[in-house]
PDB file of C-alpha atoms in Angstrom:
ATOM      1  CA  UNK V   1    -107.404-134.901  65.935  1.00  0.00           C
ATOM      2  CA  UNK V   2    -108.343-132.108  63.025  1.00  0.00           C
ATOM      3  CA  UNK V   3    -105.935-130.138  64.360  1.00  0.00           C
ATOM      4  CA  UNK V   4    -103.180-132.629  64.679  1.00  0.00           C
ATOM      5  CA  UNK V   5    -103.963-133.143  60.823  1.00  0.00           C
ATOM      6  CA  UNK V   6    -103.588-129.526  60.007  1.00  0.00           C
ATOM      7  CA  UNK V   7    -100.631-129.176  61.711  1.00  0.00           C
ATOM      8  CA  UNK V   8     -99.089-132.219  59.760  1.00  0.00           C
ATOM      9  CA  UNK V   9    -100.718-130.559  56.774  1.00  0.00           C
ATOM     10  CA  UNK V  10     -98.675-127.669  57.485  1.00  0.00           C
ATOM     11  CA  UNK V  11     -95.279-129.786  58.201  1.00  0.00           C
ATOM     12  CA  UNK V  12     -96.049-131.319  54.790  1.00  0.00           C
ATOM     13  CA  UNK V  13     -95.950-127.915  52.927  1.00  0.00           C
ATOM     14  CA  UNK V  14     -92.832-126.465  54.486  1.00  0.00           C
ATOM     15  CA  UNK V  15     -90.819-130.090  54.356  1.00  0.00           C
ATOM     16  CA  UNK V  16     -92.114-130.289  50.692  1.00  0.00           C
ATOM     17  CA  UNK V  17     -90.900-126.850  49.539  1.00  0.00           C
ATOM     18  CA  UNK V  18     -88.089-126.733  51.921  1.00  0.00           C
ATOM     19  CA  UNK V  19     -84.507-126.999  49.269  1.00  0.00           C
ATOM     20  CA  UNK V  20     -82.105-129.807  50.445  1.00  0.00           C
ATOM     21  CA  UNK V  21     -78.913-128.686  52.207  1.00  0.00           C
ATOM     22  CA  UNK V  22     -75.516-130.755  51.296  1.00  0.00           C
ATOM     23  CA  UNK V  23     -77.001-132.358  48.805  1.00  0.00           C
ATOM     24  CA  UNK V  24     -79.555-134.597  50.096  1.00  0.00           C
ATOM     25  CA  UNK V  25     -80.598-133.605  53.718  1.00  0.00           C
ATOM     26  CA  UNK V  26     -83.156-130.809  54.295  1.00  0.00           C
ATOM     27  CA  UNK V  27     -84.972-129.349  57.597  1.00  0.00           C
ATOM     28  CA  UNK V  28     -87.457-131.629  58.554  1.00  0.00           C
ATOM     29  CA  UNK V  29     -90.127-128.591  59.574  1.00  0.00           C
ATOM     30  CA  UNK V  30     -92.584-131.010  59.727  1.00  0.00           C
ATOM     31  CA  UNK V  31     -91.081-132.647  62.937  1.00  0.00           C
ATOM     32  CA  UNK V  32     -92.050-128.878  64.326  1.00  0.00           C
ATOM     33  CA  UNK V  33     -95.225-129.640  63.892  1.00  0.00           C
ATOM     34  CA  UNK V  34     -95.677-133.145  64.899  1.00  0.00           C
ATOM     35  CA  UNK V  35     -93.347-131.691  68.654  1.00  0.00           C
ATOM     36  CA  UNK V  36     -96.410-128.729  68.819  1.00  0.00           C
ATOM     37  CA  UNK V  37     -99.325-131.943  67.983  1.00  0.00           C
ATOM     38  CA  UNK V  38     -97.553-133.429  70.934  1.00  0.00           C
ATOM     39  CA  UNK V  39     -97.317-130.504  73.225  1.00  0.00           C
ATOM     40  CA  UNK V  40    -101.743-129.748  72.460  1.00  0.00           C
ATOM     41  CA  UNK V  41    -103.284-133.606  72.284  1.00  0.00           C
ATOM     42  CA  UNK V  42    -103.001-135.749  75.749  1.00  0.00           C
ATOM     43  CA  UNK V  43    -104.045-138.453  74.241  1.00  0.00           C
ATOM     44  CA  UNK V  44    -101.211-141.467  73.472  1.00  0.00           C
ATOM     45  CA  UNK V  45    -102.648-142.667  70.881  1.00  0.00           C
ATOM     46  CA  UNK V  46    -103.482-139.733  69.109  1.00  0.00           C
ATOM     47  CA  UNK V  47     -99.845-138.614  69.778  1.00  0.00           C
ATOM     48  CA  UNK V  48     -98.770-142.355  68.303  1.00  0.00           C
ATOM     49  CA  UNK V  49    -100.555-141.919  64.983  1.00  0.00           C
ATOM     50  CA  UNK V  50     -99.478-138.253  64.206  1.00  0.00           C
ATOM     51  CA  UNK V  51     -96.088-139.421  65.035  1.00  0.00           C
ATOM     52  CA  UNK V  52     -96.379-142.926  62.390  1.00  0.00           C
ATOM     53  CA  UNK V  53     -98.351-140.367  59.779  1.00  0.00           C
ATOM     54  CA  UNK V  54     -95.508-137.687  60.166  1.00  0.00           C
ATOM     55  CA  UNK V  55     -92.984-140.285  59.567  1.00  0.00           C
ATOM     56  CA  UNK V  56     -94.758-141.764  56.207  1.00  0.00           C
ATOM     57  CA  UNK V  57     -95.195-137.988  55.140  1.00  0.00           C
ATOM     58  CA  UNK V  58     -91.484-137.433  55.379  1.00  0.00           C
ATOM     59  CA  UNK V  59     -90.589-141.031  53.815  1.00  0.00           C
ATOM     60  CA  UNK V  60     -92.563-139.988  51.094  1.00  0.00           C
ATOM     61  CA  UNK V  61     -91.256-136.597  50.764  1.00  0.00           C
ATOM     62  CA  UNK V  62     -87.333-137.327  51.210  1.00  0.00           C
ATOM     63  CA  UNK V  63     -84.617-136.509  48.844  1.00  0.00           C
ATOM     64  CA  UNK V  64     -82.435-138.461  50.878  1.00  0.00           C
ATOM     65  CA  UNK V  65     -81.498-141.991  49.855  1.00  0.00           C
ATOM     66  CA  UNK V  66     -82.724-144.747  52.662  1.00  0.00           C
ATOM     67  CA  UNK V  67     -84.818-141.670  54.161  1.00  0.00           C
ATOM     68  CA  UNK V  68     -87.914-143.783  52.993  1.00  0.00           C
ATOM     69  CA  UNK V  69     -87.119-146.552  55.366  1.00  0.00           C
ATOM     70  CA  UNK V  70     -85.023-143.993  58.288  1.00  0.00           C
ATOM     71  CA  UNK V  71     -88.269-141.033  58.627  1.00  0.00           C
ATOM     72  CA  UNK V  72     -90.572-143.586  60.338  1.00  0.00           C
ATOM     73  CA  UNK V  73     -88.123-145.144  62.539  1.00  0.00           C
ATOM     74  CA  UNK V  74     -87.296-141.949  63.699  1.00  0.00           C
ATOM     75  CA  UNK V  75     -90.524-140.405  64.314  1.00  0.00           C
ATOM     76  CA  UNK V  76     -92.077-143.191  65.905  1.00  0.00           C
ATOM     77  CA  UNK V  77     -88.659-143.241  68.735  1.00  0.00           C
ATOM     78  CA  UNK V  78     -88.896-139.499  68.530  1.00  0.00           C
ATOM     79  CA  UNK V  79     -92.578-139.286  69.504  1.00  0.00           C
ATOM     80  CA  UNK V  80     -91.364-141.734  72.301  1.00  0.00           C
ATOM     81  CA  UNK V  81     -88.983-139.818  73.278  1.00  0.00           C
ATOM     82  CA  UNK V  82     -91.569-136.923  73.382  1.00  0.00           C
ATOM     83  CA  UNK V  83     -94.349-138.025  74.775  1.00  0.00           C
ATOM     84  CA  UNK V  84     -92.080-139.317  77.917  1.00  0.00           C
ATOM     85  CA  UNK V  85     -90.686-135.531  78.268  1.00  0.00           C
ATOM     86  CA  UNK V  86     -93.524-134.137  78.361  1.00  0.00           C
ATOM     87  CA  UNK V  87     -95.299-136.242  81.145  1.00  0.00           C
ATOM     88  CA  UNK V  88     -92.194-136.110  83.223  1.00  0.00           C
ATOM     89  CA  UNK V  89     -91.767-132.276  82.571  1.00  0.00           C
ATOM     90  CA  UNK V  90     -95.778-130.817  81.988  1.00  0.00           C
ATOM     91  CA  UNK V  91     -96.208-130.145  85.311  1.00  0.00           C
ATOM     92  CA  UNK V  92     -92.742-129.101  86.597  1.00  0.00           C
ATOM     93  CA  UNK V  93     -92.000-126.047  84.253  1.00  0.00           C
ATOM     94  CA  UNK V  94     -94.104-123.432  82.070  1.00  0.00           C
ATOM     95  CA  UNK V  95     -95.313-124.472  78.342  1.00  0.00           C
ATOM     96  CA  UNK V  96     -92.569-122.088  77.334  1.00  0.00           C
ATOM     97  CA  UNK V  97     -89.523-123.733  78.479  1.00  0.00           C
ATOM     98  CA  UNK V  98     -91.058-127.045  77.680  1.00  0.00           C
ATOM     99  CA  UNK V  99     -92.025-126.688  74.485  1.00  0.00           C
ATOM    100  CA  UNK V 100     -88.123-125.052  73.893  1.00  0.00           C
ATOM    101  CA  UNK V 101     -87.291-128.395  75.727  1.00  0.00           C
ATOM    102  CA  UNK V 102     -88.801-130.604  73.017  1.00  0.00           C
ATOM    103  CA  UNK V 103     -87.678-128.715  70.321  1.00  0.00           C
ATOM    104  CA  UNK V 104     -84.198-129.448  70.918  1.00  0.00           C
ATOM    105  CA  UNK V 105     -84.235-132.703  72.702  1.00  0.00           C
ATOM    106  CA  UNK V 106     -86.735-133.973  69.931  1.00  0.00           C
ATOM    107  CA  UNK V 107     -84.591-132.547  66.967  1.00  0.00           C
ATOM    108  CA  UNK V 108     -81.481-134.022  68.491  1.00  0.00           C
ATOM    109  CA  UNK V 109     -82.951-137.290  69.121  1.00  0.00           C
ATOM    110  CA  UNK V 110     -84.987-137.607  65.629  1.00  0.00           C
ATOM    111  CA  UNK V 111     -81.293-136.252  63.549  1.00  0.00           C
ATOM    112  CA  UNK V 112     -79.200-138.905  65.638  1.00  0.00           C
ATOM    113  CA  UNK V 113     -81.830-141.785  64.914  1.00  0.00           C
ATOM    114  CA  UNK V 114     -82.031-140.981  61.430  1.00  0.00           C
ATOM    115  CA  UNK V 115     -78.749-140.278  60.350  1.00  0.00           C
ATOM    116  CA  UNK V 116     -77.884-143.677  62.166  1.00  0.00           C
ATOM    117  CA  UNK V 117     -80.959-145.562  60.124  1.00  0.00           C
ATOM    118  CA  UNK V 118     -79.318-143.929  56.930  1.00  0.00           C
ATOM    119  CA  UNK V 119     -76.086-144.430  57.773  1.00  0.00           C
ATOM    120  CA  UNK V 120     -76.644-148.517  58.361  1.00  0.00           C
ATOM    121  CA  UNK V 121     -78.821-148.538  55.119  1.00  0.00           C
ATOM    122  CA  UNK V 122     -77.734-146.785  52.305  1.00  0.00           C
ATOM    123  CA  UNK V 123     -74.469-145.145  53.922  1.00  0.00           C
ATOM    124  CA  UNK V 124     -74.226-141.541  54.640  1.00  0.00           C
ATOM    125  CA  UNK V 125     -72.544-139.014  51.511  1.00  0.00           C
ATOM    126  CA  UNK V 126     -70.442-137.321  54.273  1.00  0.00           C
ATOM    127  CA  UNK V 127     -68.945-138.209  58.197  1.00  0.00           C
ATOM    128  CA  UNK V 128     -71.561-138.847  60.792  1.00  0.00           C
ATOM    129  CA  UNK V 129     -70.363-136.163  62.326  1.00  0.00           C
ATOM    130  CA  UNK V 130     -69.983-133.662  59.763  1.00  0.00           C
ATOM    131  CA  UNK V 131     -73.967-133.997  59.251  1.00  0.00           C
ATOM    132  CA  UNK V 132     -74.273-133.967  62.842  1.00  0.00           C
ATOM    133  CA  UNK V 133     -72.504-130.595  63.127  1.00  0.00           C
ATOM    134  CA  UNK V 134     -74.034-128.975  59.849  1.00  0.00           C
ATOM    135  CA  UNK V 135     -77.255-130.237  59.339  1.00  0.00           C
ATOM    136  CA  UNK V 136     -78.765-131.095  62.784  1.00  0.00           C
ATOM    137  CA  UNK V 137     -77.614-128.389  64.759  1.00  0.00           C
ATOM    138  CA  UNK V 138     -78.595-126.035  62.657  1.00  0.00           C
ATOM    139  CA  UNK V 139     -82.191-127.685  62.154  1.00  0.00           C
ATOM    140  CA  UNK V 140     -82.511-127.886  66.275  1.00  0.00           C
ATOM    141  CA  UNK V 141     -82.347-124.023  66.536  1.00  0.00           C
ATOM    142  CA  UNK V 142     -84.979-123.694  63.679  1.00  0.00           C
ATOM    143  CA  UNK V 143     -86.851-126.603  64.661  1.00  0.00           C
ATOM    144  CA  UNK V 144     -86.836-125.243  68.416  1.00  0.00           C
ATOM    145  CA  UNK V 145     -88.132-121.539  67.466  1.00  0.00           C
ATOM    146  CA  UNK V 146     -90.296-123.029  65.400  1.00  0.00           C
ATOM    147  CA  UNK V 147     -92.018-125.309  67.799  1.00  0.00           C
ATOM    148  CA  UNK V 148     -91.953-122.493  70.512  1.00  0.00           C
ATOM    149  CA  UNK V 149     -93.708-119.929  68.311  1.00  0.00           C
ATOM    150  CA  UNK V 150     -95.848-121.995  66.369  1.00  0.00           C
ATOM    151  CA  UNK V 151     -96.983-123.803  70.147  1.00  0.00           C
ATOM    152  CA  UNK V 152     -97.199-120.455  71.526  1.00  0.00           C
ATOM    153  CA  UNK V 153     -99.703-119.420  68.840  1.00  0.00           C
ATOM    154  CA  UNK V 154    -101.628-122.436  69.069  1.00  0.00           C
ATOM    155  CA  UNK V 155    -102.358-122.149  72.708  1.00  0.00           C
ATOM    156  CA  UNK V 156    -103.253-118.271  71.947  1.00  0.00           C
ATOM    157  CA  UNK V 157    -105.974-119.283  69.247  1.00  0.00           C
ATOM    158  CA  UNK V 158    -106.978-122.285  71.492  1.00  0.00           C
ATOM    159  CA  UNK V 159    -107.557-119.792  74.583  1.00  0.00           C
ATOM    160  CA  UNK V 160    -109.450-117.205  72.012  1.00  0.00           C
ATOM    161  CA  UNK V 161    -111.768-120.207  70.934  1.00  0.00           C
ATOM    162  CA  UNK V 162    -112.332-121.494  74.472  1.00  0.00           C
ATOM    163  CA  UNK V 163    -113.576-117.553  75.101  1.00  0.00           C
ATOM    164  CA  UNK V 164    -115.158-117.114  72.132  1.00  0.00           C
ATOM    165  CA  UNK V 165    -117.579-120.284  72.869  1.00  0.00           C
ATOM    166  CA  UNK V 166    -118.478-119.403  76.030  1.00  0.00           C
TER     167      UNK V 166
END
């Protein structure tokens, strides 16, 4: 659970500092985070309330009108979305590939929910689409090289520790 916090500590930082692109929309690096939380803790509920405390982060955090109300929606069906992946896929591939895997499926999924939640709420500034194309896509590559470096760290130190204890 500490590190779960960290790790949204971290998310917090980078989405904080992190300019907005067209106007309003910026990288949502904390979703890397909460995607590498997922990937370490095993434990649904654990997973649950990093997901519900990553959404209130962003909400809080947005420059993005209706992003207060669209960040938790889309965490909480993102971490859904995640958690499922990985049980289906944990033991069918290595931590690599699957933690490449929820980088993109996750960003997709969490830019599609919340650019929906927006769109139905306050309106979007620009074509569904549009932001699709030049905001999400975008943010899946980063998000995804992200999540696989930042996981692949993670389960470094973890293994060091683990050694170190014993």
């Amino acid at each position: 659970m500490i590190l779960c916090a960290l790790l949204l500590a971290i998310g917090y930082i980078l989405h904080y500092v992190t300019p907005p692109i067209l106007g309003f929309m910026k990288p949502d690096f904390l979703l890397s985070m909460l995607f590498i939380s997922l990937l370490i803790v095993d434990d649904i509920k654990i997973d649950y309330i990093t997901g519900i405390l990553a959404g209130i982060i962003t909400a809080i955090t947005t420059s993005m009108p209706g992003g207060q109300i669209a960040n938790p929606i889309d965490k909480i069906v993102t971490t859904t979305v995640i958690i499922l992946i990985i049980k289906l896929l944990k033991d069918r591939m290595n931590d690599k590939v699957l933690s490449a895997i929820v980088g993109i499926i996750g960003t997709l999924v969490s830019g599609a929910v919340f650019l929906s939640v927006v769109a139905l709420v306050a309106g979007l500034p620009k074509a569904f689409y549009l932001l699709f194309v030049t905001i999400v896509l975008p943010a899946t590559l980063v998000n995804t090289l992200v999540t696989l470096i930042g996981y692949s760290i993670i389960k470094k130190i973890a293994k060091y520790e683990k050694t170190a204890i014993k």
